[in-house]
mmCIF file of C-alpha atoms in Angstrom:
data_model
loop_
_atom_site.group_PDB
_atom_site.id
_atom_site.type_symbol
_atom_site.label_atom_id
_atom_site.label_comp_id
_atom_site.label_asym_id
_atom_site.label_seq_id
_atom_site.Cartn_x
_atom_site.Cartn_y
_atom_site.Cartn_z
ATOM 1 C CA MET A 1 10.847 0.383 -25.069
ATOM 2 C CA MET A 2 11.794 -2.350 -22.744
ATOM 3 C CA THR A 3 12.210 -1.536 -19.021
ATOM 4 C CA ARG A 4 14.675 -3.660 -17.114
ATOM 5 C CA ILE A 5 13.691 -4.087 -13.484
ATOM 6 C CA ALA A 6 15.369 -5.633 -10.306
ATOM 7 C CA VAL A 7 13.644 -6.748 -7.138
ATOM 8 C CA ALA A 8 15.444 -6.744 -3.808
ATOM 9 C CA GLY A 9 13.475 -8.881 -1.485
ATOM 10 C CA CYS A 10 12.177 -11.120 -4.126
ATOM 11 C CA THR A 11 11.400 -14.043 -1.806
ATOM 12 C CA GLY A 12 8.929 -12.237 0.333
ATOM 13 C CA TYR A 13 5.339 -11.502 -0.215
ATOM 14 C CA ALA A 14 5.647 -7.996 -1.544
ATOM 15 C CA GLY A 15 8.573 -9.017 -3.829
ATOM 16 C CA GLY A 16 6.543 -11.909 -5.248
ATOM 17 C CA GLU A 17 3.547 -9.758 -5.674
ATOM 18 C CA ILE A 18 5.589 -7.193 -7.685
ATOM 19 C CA LEU A 19 6.997 -9.951 -9.980
ATOM 20 C CA ARG A 20 3.416 -11.483 -10.434
ATOM 21 C CA LEU A 21 2.078 -8.122 -11.777
ATOM 22 C CA LEU A 22 5.105 -7.486 -13.952
ATOM 23 C CA LEU A 23 5.551 -10.851 -15.496
ATOM 24 C CA GLY A 24 2.593 -10.428 -17.853
ATOM 25 C CA ARG A 25 3.903 -7.438 -19.497
ATOM 26 C CA ASP A 26 5.853 -7.387 -22.681
ATOM 27 C CA ASP A 27 7.481 -4.082 -21.947
ATOM 28 C CA ILE A 28 9.333 -5.419 -18.813
ATOM 29 C CA GLU A 29 12.427 -7.467 -18.572
ATOM 30 C CA VAL A 30 13.170 -9.155 -15.248
ATOM 31 C CA GLY A 31 16.823 -8.659 -14.310
ATOM 32 C CA ALA A 32 18.345 -9.303 -10.816
ATOM 33 C CA LEU A 33 16.412 -10.942 -8.091
ATOM 34 C CA THR A 34 18.038 -10.425 -4.782
ATOM 35 C CA ALA A 35 17.606 -11.371 -1.046
ATOM 36 C CA LYS A 36 19.787 -11.733 1.858
ATOM 37 C CA SER A 37 19.356 -15.029 3.927
ATOM 38 C CA SER A 38 17.948 -16.915 0.865
ATOM 39 C CA ALA A 39 20.821 -15.832 -1.516
ATOM 40 C CA GLY A 40 22.014 -18.760 -3.679
ATOM 41 C CA SER A 41 18.726 -20.609 -3.646
ATOM 42 C CA ARG A 42 16.381 -20.733 -6.557
ATOM 43 C CA LEU A 43 13.365 -18.509 -6.722
ATOM 44 C CA GLY A 44 10.962 -21.435 -7.179
ATOM 45 C CA GLU A 45 11.886 -22.702 -3.692
ATOM 46 C CA HIS A 46 10.062 -19.502 -2.358
ATOM 47 C CA GLN A 47 7.676 -18.241 -5.013
ATOM 48 C CA GLN A 48 6.203 -21.457 -6.659
ATOM 49 C CA HIS A 49 3.519 -19.585 -8.308
ATOM 50 C CA LEU A 50 5.979 -17.669 -10.440
ATOM 51 C CA THR A 51 6.563 -20.511 -12.734
ATOM 52 C CA PRO A 52 8.552 -18.745 -15.363
ATOM 53 C CA LEU A 53 11.090 -17.748 -12.835
ATOM 54 C CA HIS A 54 11.425 -21.081 -10.925
ATOM 55 C CA ASP A 55 15.104 -21.641 -11.970
ATOM 56 C CA ARG A 56 16.299 -18.141 -11.365
ATOM 57 C CA VAL A 57 19.088 -17.989 -8.738
ATOM 58 C CA VAL A 58 18.432 -15.450 -5.952
ATOM 59 C CA LEU A 59 21.379 -13.155 -5.723
ATOM 60 C CA ASP A 60 22.769 -11.259 -2.776
ATOM 61 C CA THR A 61 21.255 -7.756 -2.198
ATOM 62 C CA THR A 62 24.234 -5.644 -3.105
ATOM 63 C CA ALA A 63 24.616 -2.524 -4.984
ATOM 64 C CA GLU A 64 26.648 -4.278 -7.617
ATOM 65 C CA ASN A 65 23.927 -6.848 -8.271
ATOM 66 C CA LEU A 66 21.174 -4.153 -8.351
ATOM 67 C CA ALA A 67 23.276 -1.944 -10.917
ATOM 68 C CA GLY A 68 22.364 -1.684 -14.539
ATOM 69 C CA HIS A 69 18.635 -1.560 -14.269
ATOM 70 C CA ASP A 70 16.016 1.096 -15.161
ATOM 71 C CA VAL A 71 13.848 0.532 -12.005
ATOM 72 C CA VAL A 72 14.738 -1.214 -8.638
ATOM 73 C CA PHE A 73 12.030 -2.233 -6.310
ATOM 74 C CA LEU A 74 13.062 -2.650 -2.686
ATOM 75 C CA ALA A 75 10.767 -5.033 -0.997
ATOM 76 C CA LEU A 76 12.870 -4.982 2.187
ATOM 77 C CA PRO A 77 12.252 -4.961 6.025
ATOM 78 C CA HIS A 78 11.475 -1.505 7.500
ATOM 79 C CA GLY A 79 14.832 0.144 8.057
ATOM 80 C CA ALA A 80 16.864 -1.788 5.433
ATOM 81 C CA SER A 81 15.949 0.163 2.197
ATOM 82 C CA ALA A 82 17.873 3.519 3.053
ATOM 83 C CA GLU A 83 21.322 1.906 2.979
ATOM 84 C CA VAL A 84 20.691 0.224 -0.305
ATOM 85 C CA ALA A 85 19.119 3.066 -1.890
ATOM 86 C CA ALA A 86 22.045 5.453 -1.056
ATOM 87 C CA GLN A 87 24.288 3.229 -3.133
ATOM 88 C CA LEU A 88 21.997 3.469 -6.386
ATOM 89 C CA GLY A 89 22.492 6.230 -8.934
ATOM 90 C CA ASP A 90 20.160 9.075 -9.354
ATOM 91 C CA ASP A 91 19.606 7.829 -12.959
ATOM 92 C CA VAL A 92 17.692 4.719 -11.907
ATOM 93 C CA LEU A 93 14.035 4.780 -10.579
ATOM 94 C CA VAL A 94 14.072 3.397 -7.057
ATOM 95 C CA ILE A 95 10.667 2.295 -5.571
ATOM 96 C CA ASP A 96 10.658 1.415 -1.802
ATOM 97 C CA ALA A 97 7.878 -0.759 -0.619
ATOM 98 C CA GLY A 98 8.862 -0.304 2.915
ATOM 99 C CA ALA A 99 8.416 2.523 5.204
ATOM 100 C CA ASP A 100 11.936 4.171 5.254
ATOM 101 C CA PHE A 101 10.865 7.165 3.152
ATOM 102 C CA ARG A 102 7.232 7.704 3.796
ATOM 103 C CA LEU A 103 7.193 10.130 6.569
ATOM 104 C CA GLU A 104 8.031 13.785 6.275
ATOM 105 C CA SER A 105 8.592 14.289 10.075
ATOM 106 C CA ALA A 106 11.790 13.220 11.541
ATOM 107 C CA GLU A 107 10.403 13.522 14.979
ATOM 108 C CA GLU A 108 7.579 11.181 14.137
ATOM 109 C CA TRP A 109 9.775 8.650 12.340
ATOM 110 C CA GLN A 110 12.058 8.537 15.457
ATOM 111 C CA ARG A 111 9.039 8.244 17.822
ATOM 112 C CA PHE A 112 7.512 5.241 15.851
ATOM 113 C CA TYR A 113 10.507 3.484 14.326
ATOM 114 C CA GLY A 114 13.307 4.356 16.802
ATOM 115 C CA THR A 115 16.001 5.074 14.287
ATOM 116 C CA GLU A 116 17.494 8.028 12.392
ATOM 117 C CA HIS A 117 15.177 9.328 9.753
ATOM 118 C CA ALA A 118 16.505 8.728 6.228
ATOM 119 C CA GLY A 119 14.502 11.386 4.365
ATOM 120 C CA THR A 120 11.299 11.777 2.465
ATOM 121 C CA TRP A 121 10.653 10.641 -1.055
ATOM 122 C CA PRO A 122 7.646 11.421 -3.345
ATOM 123 C CA TYR A 123 4.564 9.459 -1.938
ATOM 124 C CA GLY A 124 3.104 6.785 -4.100
ATOM 125 C CA LEU A 125 -0.547 7.313 -3.540
ATOM 126 C CA PRO A 126 -1.716 8.842 -7.095
ATOM 127 C CA GLU A 127 -5.102 9.571 -5.785
ATOM 128 C CA LEU A 128 -4.044 12.271 -3.334
ATOM 129 C CA PRO A 129 -4.592 15.713 -4.871
ATOM 130 C CA GLY A 130 -1.803 16.783 -7.148
ATOM 131 C CA GLN A 131 0.172 13.662 -6.466
ATOM 132 C CA ARG A 132 0.204 12.444 -10.058
ATOM 133 C CA ASP A 133 2.235 15.496 -11.085
ATOM 134 C CA VAL A 134 4.733 14.921 -8.220
ATOM 135 C CA LEU A 135 5.225 11.339 -9.459
ATOM 136 C CA ALA A 136 5.583 12.083 -13.001
ATOM 137 C CA GLY A 137 9.385 11.769 -13.990
ATOM 138 C CA THR A 138 10.580 11.312 -10.306
ATOM 139 C CA LYS A 139 13.291 8.797 -9.614
ATOM 140 C CA ARG A 140 12.401 8.041 -6.158
ATOM 141 C CA ILE A 141 9.182 6.717 -4.836
ATOM 142 C CA ALA A 142 7.925 5.826 -1.389
ATOM 143 C CA VAL A 143 4.988 3.214 -1.580
ATOM 144 C CA PRO A 144 2.356 3.994 1.123
ATOM 145 C CA GLY A 145 1.506 1.570 3.816
ATOM 146 C CA CYS A 146 -1.453 -0.731 3.233
ATOM 147 C CA PHE A 147 -3.532 0.634 6.155
ATOM 148 C CA PRO A 148 -3.001 4.236 5.165
ATOM 149 C CA THR A 149 -3.824 3.551 1.588
ATOM 150 C CA THR A 150 -7.151 1.887 2.697
ATOM 151 C CA VAL A 151 -8.164 4.567 5.299
ATOM 152 C CA THR A 152 -7.071 7.609 3.345
ATOM 153 C CA LEU A 153 -9.230 6.518 0.183
ATOM 154 C CA ALA A 154 -11.986 5.774 2.515
ATOM 155 C CA LEU A 155 -11.952 9.262 4.082
ATOM 156 C CA ALA A 156 -10.488 11.460 1.407
ATOM 157 C CA PRO A 157 -13.747 12.670 -0.254
ATOM 158 C CA ALA A 158 -15.276 13.605 3.062
ATOM 159 C CA LEU A 159 -12.246 15.641 4.177
ATOM 160 C CA GLN A 160 -12.006 17.287 0.821
ATOM 161 C CA ALA A 161 -15.570 18.311 0.748
ATOM 162 C CA GLY A 162 -15.508 19.569 4.315
ATOM 163 C CA LEU A 163 -18.088 16.941 5.552
ATOM 164 C CA VAL A 164 -15.729 16.088 8.323
ATOM 165 C CA ASP A 165 -12.723 18.013 9.651
ATOM 166 C CA GLY A 166 -10.499 14.972 10.607
ATOM 167 C CA ASP A 167 -10.535 15.184 14.424
ATOM 168 C CA ASP A 168 -11.778 12.027 16.307
ATOM 169 C CA VAL A 169 -11.434 9.691 13.364
ATOM 170 C CA VAL A 170 -11.905 5.991 14.630
ATOM 171 C CA VAL A 171 -10.660 3.191 12.330
ATOM 172 C CA VAL A 172 -11.023 -0.519 12.907
ATOM 173 C CA ALA A 173 -9.579 -2.567 10.177
ATOM 174 C CA PRO A 174 -9.433 -6.407 10.106
ATOM 175 C CA THR A 175 -6.322 -7.693 7.988
ATOM 176 C CA GLY A 176 -4.835 -10.971 6.908
ATOM 177 C CA PRO A 177 -1.300 -11.952 8.118
ATOM 178 C CA SER A 178 0.486 -11.477 4.796
ATOM 179 C CA GLY A 179 1.044 -7.771 5.768
ATOM 180 C CA ALA A 180 3.354 -8.994 8.434
ATOM 181 C CA GLY A 181 5.674 -10.682 5.871
ATOM 182 C CA LYS A 182 7.103 -14.356 5.948
ATOM 183 C CA SER A 183 9.087 -14.111 8.948
ATOM 184 C CA LEU A 184 8.309 -16.886 11.551
ATOM 185 C CA LYS A 185 6.167 -15.521 14.340
ATOM 186 C CA ALA A 186 4.109 -17.472 16.905
ATOM 187 C CA HIS A 187 0.966 -15.588 16.551
ATOM 188 C CA LEU A 188 1.026 -16.023 12.748
ATOM 189 C CA LEU A 189 1.019 -19.789 12.761
ATOM 190 C CA GLY A 190 -1.903 -21.457 11.304
ATOM 191 C CA SER A 191 -2.788 -23.159 14.519
ATOM 192 C CA GLU A 192 -2.824 -19.831 16.408
ATOM 193 C CA LEU A 193 -4.644 -17.935 13.617
ATOM 194 C CA MET A 194 -7.248 -20.154 12.311
ATOM 195 C CA GLY A 195 -10.652 -19.638 13.962
ATOM 196 C CA SER A 196 -9.556 -16.583 15.647
ATOM 197 C CA ALA A 197 -9.531 -12.767 15.564
ATOM 198 C CA SER A 198 -7.261 -10.570 17.515
ATOM 199 C CA ALA A 199 -6.485 -6.888 17.907
ATOM 200 C CA TYR A 200 -2.864 -5.687 18.019
ATOM 201 C CA GLY A 201 -1.039 -2.335 17.916
ATOM 202 C CA VAL A 202 -3.785 -0.904 20.128
ATOM 203 C CA GLY A 203 -3.726 2.574 21.717
ATOM 204 C CA GLY A 204 -2.119 4.774 18.946
ATOM 205 C CA VAL A 205 1.314 2.748 18.767
ATOM 206 C CA HIS A 206 0.832 1.230 15.331
ATOM 207 C CA ARG A 207 3.414 2.548 12.932
ATOM 208 C CA HIS A 208 0.811 3.549 10.311
ATOM 209 C CA VAL A 209 -0.712 6.213 12.562
ATOM 210 C CA PRO A 210 1.454 9.117 11.637
ATOM 211 C CA GLU A 211 1.206 8.389 8.025
ATOM 212 C CA MET A 212 -2.527 8.444 8.211
ATOM 213 C CA LEU A 213 -2.497 11.792 9.998
ATOM 214 C CA GLN A 214 0.033 13.196 7.364
ATOM 215 C CA ASN A 215 -2.362 12.277 4.708
ATOM 216 C CA PHE A 216 -5.239 13.723 6.373
ATOM 217 C CA ARG A 217 -3.494 17.007 6.676
ATOM 218 C CA LYS A 218 -2.840 16.869 2.888
ATOM 219 C CA LEU A 219 -6.401 16.365 2.463
ATOM 220 C CA GLY A 220 -7.279 19.670 4.288
ATOM 221 C CA ALA A 221 -7.465 18.536 8.051
ATOM 222 C CA SER A 222 -5.895 21.111 10.291
ATOM 223 C CA ALA A 223 -5.568 19.138 13.531
ATOM 224 C CA PRO A 224 -6.528 15.471 12.747
ATOM 225 C CA THR A 225 -6.561 12.616 15.145
ATOM 226 C CA VAL A 226 -7.049 9.034 14.781
ATOM 227 C CA SER A 227 -7.778 6.022 16.988
ATOM 228 C CA PHE A 228 -6.706 3.070 14.933
ATOM 229 C CA THR A 229 -7.282 -0.515 15.878
ATOM 230 C CA PRO A 230 -6.042 -3.370 13.438
ATOM 231 C CA VAL A 231 -7.373 -6.714 13.828
ATOM 232 C CA LEU A 232 -5.688 -9.957 12.751
ATOM 233 C CA VAL A 233 -8.117 -12.354 11.035
ATOM 234 C CA PRO A 234 -7.718 -15.734 9.276
ATOM 235 C CA MET A 235 -7.426 -14.591 5.625
ATOM 236 C CA SER A 236 -4.245 -14.586 3.832
ATOM 237 C CA ARG A 237 -4.998 -11.187 1.954
ATOM 238 C CA GLY A 238 -7.081 -8.264 2.336
ATOM 239 C CA ILE A 239 -8.038 -5.253 4.623
ATOM 240 C CA LEU A 240 -11.576 -4.138 5.466
ATOM 241 C CA ALA A 241 -11.315 -0.731 7.126
ATOM 242 C CA THR A 242 -14.360 0.855 8.789
ATOM 243 C CA VAL A 243 -13.686 4.498 9.208
ATOM 244 C CA THR A 244 -15.888 6.981 11.164
ATOM 245 C CA ALA A 245 -15.614 10.609 11.908
ATOM 246 C CA PRO A 246 -18.034 13.369 13.420
ATOM 247 C CA LEU A 247 -19.925 15.284 10.711
ATOM 248 C CA ALA A 248 -18.753 18.977 10.458
ATOM 249 C CA GLY A 249 -22.241 20.249 10.143
ATOM 250 C CA PRO A 250 -25.672 19.340 8.985
ATOM 251 C CA THR A 251 -25.864 17.174 5.949
ATOM 252 C CA THR A 252 -27.708 14.240 4.379
ATOM 253 C CA ALA A 253 -26.756 10.729 3.223
ATOM 254 C CA GLU A 254 -27.695 11.946 -0.273
ATOM 255 C CA ALA A 255 -25.117 14.835 -0.058
ATOM 256 C CA VAL A 256 -22.514 12.464 1.375
ATOM 257 C CA ARG A 257 -22.910 9.967 -1.441
ATOM 258 C CA ALA A 258 -22.744 12.743 -4.010
ATOM 259 C CA ALA A 259 -19.511 13.899 -2.760
ATOM 260 C CA TYR A 260 -17.927 10.481 -2.907
ATOM 261 C CA ALA A 261 -19.387 9.772 -6.417
ATOM 262 C CA ALA A 262 -17.854 13.100 -7.707
ATOM 263 C CA ALA A 263 -14.537 12.290 -6.082
ATOM 264 C CA TRP A 264 -14.019 8.883 -7.380
ATOM 265 C CA ALA A 265 -15.969 9.223 -10.700
ATOM 266 C CA ASP A 266 -12.619 9.261 -12.780
ATOM 267 C CA GLU A 267 -10.295 7.189 -10.655
ATOM 268 C CA PRO A 268 -9.363 3.964 -12.285
ATOM 269 C CA PHE A 269 -8.768 2.072 -9.078
ATOM 270 C CA VAL A 270 -11.382 3.397 -6.719
ATOM 271 C CA HIS A 271 -14.903 2.313 -7.025
ATOM 272 C CA LEU A 272 -17.917 3.688 -5.030
ATOM 273 C CA LEU A 273 -20.289 0.526 -4.677
ATOM 274 C CA PRO A 274 -24.002 0.851 -5.614
ATOM 275 C CA GLU A 275 -26.338 1.782 -2.700
ATOM 276 C CA GLY A 276 -27.102 -1.289 -0.666
ATOM 277 C CA LEU A 277 -23.637 -3.078 -1.357
ATOM 278 C CA TRP A 278 -20.896 -3.017 1.077
ATOM 279 C CA PRO A 279 -17.315 -3.857 0.459
ATOM 280 C CA GLN A 280 -15.978 -7.386 0.971
ATOM 281 C CA THR A 281 -12.348 -8.460 0.697
ATOM 282 C CA GLN A 282 -12.775 -11.324 -1.575
ATOM 283 C CA SER A 283 -14.110 -9.061 -4.289
ATOM 284 C CA VAL A 284 -10.683 -7.407 -4.490
ATOM 285 C CA VAL A 285 -8.223 -10.311 -4.171
ATOM 286 C CA GLY A 286 -5.561 -9.951 -6.711
ATOM 287 C CA SER A 287 -6.759 -6.642 -8.060
ATOM 288 C CA ASN A 288 -5.519 -2.947 -7.720
ATOM 289 C CA HIS A 289 -9.128 -1.959 -6.988
ATOM 290 C CA VAL A 290 -10.418 -0.321 -3.829
ATOM 291 C CA HIS A 291 -14.166 -0.780 -3.048
ATOM 292 C CA VAL A 292 -15.679 2.022 -1.046
ATOM 293 C CA GLN A 293 -19.090 2.438 0.460
ATOM 294 C CA VAL A 294 -20.408 5.469 2.726
ATOM 295 C CA ALA A 295 -23.173 6.178 5.031
ATOM 296 C CA VAL A 296 -24.440 8.643 7.696
ATOM 297 C CA ASP A 297 -25.167 7.394 11.131
ATOM 298 C CA ALA A 298 -27.610 10.202 12.073
ATOM 299 C CA ALA A 299 -28.043 9.162 15.743
ATOM 300 C CA ALA A 300 -24.339 9.299 16.417
ATOM 301 C CA ASN A 301 -23.770 12.410 14.008
ATOM 302 C CA ARG A 302 -20.957 10.530 12.195
ATOM 303 C CA LEU A 303 -19.967 9.630 8.711
ATOM 304 C CA VAL A 304 -19.233 5.934 8.146
ATOM 305 C CA ALA A 305 -16.945 4.860 5.230
ATOM 306 C CA VAL A 306 -16.097 1.333 4.618
ATOM 307 C CA ALA A 307 -13.242 0.395 2.297
ATOM 308 C CA ALA A 308 -11.734 -2.946 1.024
ATOM 309 C CA LEU A 309 -8.519 -3.632 -0.749
ATOM 310 C CA ASP A 310 -5.931 -6.314 -1.326
ATOM 311 C CA ASN A 311 -3.020 -5.464 1.034
ATOM 312 C CA LEU A 312 -0.489 -7.088 -1.276
ATOM 313 C CA THR A 313 -1.757 -5.541 -4.499
ATOM 314 C CA LYS A 314 -3.201 -2.022 -4.220
ATOM 315 C CA GLY A 315 -1.830 -1.992 -0.680
ATOM 316 C CA THR A 316 1.757 -2.543 -1.785
ATOM 317 C CA ALA A 317 2.873 -4.028 -4.992
ATOM 318 C CA GLY A 318 0.129 -2.775 -7.075
ATOM 319 C CA GLY A 319 0.467 0.749 -5.763
ATOM 320 C CA ALA A 320 4.179 0.431 -6.651
ATOM 321 C CA VAL A 321 3.487 -0.571 -10.182
ATOM 322 C CA GLN A 322 0.833 2.148 -10.532
ATOM 323 C CA SER A 323 3.289 4.769 -9.281
ATOM 324 C CA MET A 324 6.245 3.302 -11.584
ATOM 325 C CA ASN A 325 3.814 3.693 -14.561
ATOM 326 C CA LEU A 326 3.423 7.401 -13.826
ATOM 327 C CA ALA A 327 7.072 7.971 -13.133
ATOM 328 C CA LEU A 328 7.960 6.331 -16.482
ATOM 329 C CA GLY A 329 5.259 8.327 -18.372
ATOM 330 C CA LEU A 330 3.263 5.176 -19.110
ATOM 331 C CA SER A 331 -0.341 4.493 -18.874
ATOM 332 C CA GLU A 332 -1.237 4.431 -15.120
ATOM 333 C CA THR A 333 -3.212 1.215 -15.559
ATOM 334 C CA LEU A 334 -0.817 -0.628 -17.552
ATOM 335 C CA GLY A 335 -0.486 -4.181 -16.217
ATOM 336 C CA LEU A 336 -3.058 -3.770 -13.363
ATOM 337 C CA THR A 337 -6.468 -5.071 -13.031
ATOM 338 C CA THR A 338 -9.744 -4.084 -11.447
ATOM 339 C CA LEU A 339 -11.042 -7.593 -11.400
ATOM 340 C CA GLY A 340 -10.921 -9.568 -8.173
ATOM 341 C CA VAL A 341 -11.043 -13.259 -7.705
ATOM 342 C CA ALA A 342 -14.205 -14.790 -5.960
ATOM 343 C CA PRO A 343 -14.962 -16.931 -4.128
#
């Protein structure tokens, strides 16, 4: 059965990655490609790597242009999806790659985003307990943020096994600038970024903080806290998150590793690396894979988990396609690879 899809925000990084993943599938028909400021141009001017779509004209993002599709992906700036989604019928599967519908707390949304909360949709992280059942057959999906995806999958087995209780979680996560989108910003210029690393969103103000805490609570933490420091580094794609938390009681490195091995044994897109290997971003570029490694810092009495993913694939577009597959009753892994590109 052919599924007809539309992508709003097709000229951006997330929209382009969604199209890259879907163009190789013979069960997908690419319908309307829309944007705002670039409407009327040809897609090849913005996404030169998507050769089959070079001559497609980018349409304006309107409900009329998005109508008549089985699936609509919204790869729009935060705050822009809700208005568009409200105009789409209940019969279409709408997948929001932005933040508009991720948070359950209206108070937290208003605190971190400063606008009215649009509501909450089923959360597109299948690896959370019970989430595949939630996503099966749904018509609305909120794709997680790239940092929350990385951090949640790094810490999930420890929370579920009671190895840590979620208080005093500390995260430091270098990432590439593609997560900030294509908008022109001085600190993302090549001359500013090359040869440099810089922290940002420091001190609990990053918008992904409440989403991380929301996920920790779903994994069993009663009163979690997180100190999160993202670091901008000169690589186009990738996140490498180092996550530490106090151990909840006496344990060994062997017991911690056993808990992680059991948790991720049957997951198609999360891989616990062999002992002695540590995640690196180049190994997951272009893939929907998350590489995880774990250790115990006995002197500090802390668990240390490190995870790497491609922020545009598993962190955004791959997670969207994975969730779409589940919602449509297809194989979860359809069209997605675990093979990265290196060097």
